[in-house]
XYZ file of C-alpha atoms in Angstrom:
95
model
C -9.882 12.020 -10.798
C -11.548 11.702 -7.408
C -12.336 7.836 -6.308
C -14.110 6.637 -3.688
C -12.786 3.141 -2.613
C -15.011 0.581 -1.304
C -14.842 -1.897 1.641
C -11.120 -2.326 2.602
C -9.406 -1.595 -0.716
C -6.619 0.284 -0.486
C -4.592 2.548 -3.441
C -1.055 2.499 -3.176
C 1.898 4.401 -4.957
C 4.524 1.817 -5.549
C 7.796 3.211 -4.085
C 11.439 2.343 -5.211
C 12.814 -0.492 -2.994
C 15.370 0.823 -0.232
C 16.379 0.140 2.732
C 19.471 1.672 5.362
C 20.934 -1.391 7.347
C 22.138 -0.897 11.303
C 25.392 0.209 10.269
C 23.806 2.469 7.454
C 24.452 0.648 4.387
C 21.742 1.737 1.595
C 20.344 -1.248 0.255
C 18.269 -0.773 -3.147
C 17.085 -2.833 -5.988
C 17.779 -6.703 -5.698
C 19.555 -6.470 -2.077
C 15.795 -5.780 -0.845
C 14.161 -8.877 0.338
C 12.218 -10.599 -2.819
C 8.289 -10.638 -2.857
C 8.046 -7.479 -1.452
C 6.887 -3.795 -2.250
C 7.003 -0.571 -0.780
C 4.352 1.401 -1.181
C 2.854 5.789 0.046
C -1.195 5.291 0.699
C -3.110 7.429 -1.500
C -6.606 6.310 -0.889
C -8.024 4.420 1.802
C -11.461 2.571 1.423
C -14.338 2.728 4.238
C -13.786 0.348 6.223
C -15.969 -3.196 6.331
C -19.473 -4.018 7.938
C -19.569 -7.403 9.508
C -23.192 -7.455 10.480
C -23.647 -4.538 13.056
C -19.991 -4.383 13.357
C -17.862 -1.254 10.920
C -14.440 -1.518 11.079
C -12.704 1.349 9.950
C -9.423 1.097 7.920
C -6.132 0.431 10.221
C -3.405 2.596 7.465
C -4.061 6.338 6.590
C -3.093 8.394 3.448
C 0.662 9.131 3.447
C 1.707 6.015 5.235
C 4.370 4.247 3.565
C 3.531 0.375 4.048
C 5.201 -2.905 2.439
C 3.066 -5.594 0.849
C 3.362 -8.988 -0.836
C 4.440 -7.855 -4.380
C 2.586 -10.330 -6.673
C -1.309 -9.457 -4.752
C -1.663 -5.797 -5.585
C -3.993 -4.809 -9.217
C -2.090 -2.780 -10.957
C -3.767 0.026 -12.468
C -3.247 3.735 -14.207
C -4.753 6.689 -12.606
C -4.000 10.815 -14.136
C -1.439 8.455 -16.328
C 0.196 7.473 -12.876
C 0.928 3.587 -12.171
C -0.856 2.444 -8.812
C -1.624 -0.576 -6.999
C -5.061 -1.200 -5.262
C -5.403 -4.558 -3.359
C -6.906 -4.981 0.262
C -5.948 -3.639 3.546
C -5.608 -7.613 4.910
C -3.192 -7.982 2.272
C -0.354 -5.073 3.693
C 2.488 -6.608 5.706
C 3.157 -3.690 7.435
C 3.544 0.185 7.988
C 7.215 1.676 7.759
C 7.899 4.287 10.370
């Protein structure tokens, strides 16, 4: 299935919670800070048009990003859970 976001919606592939603390402790599950999500870009909208103004989107596919877990729409795509919310609505991108 091919889709063709609009405005600054964004599709995300939830990823499992983990992080590596400074002294390399893996962290997964619960030990993750609450309310969050991380999440690989798989579609990225156009952008928005503010009069004469486009802005184009800030995150590209393949990014890895965290967002506030209780914004995104969850939805099924090729029988694949994803999230779509907006691009305002990511925290971050992970490096």
């Amino acid at each position: 299935m091919k889709i063709d976001l609009l405005g600054d919606k964004v599709l995300l592939r939830p990823q499992e919670r983990e992080t590596v603390t400074d002294g390399g402790i893996v962290l997964t599950g619960d030990a993750v800070p609450e309310g969050v999500q991380y999440a690989e870009v798989m579609y990225v909208g156009v952008g928005l048009r503010d009069g004469d103004t486009f802005t184009t989107s800030l995150v590209k596919v393949g990014q890895t990003v965290v967002h506030n877990i209780a914004l995104p729409l969850t939805m099924e795509v090729n029988g694949e859970e994803l999230h779509l919310l907006s691009e305002s609505s990511i925290i971050g991108v992970i490096y």
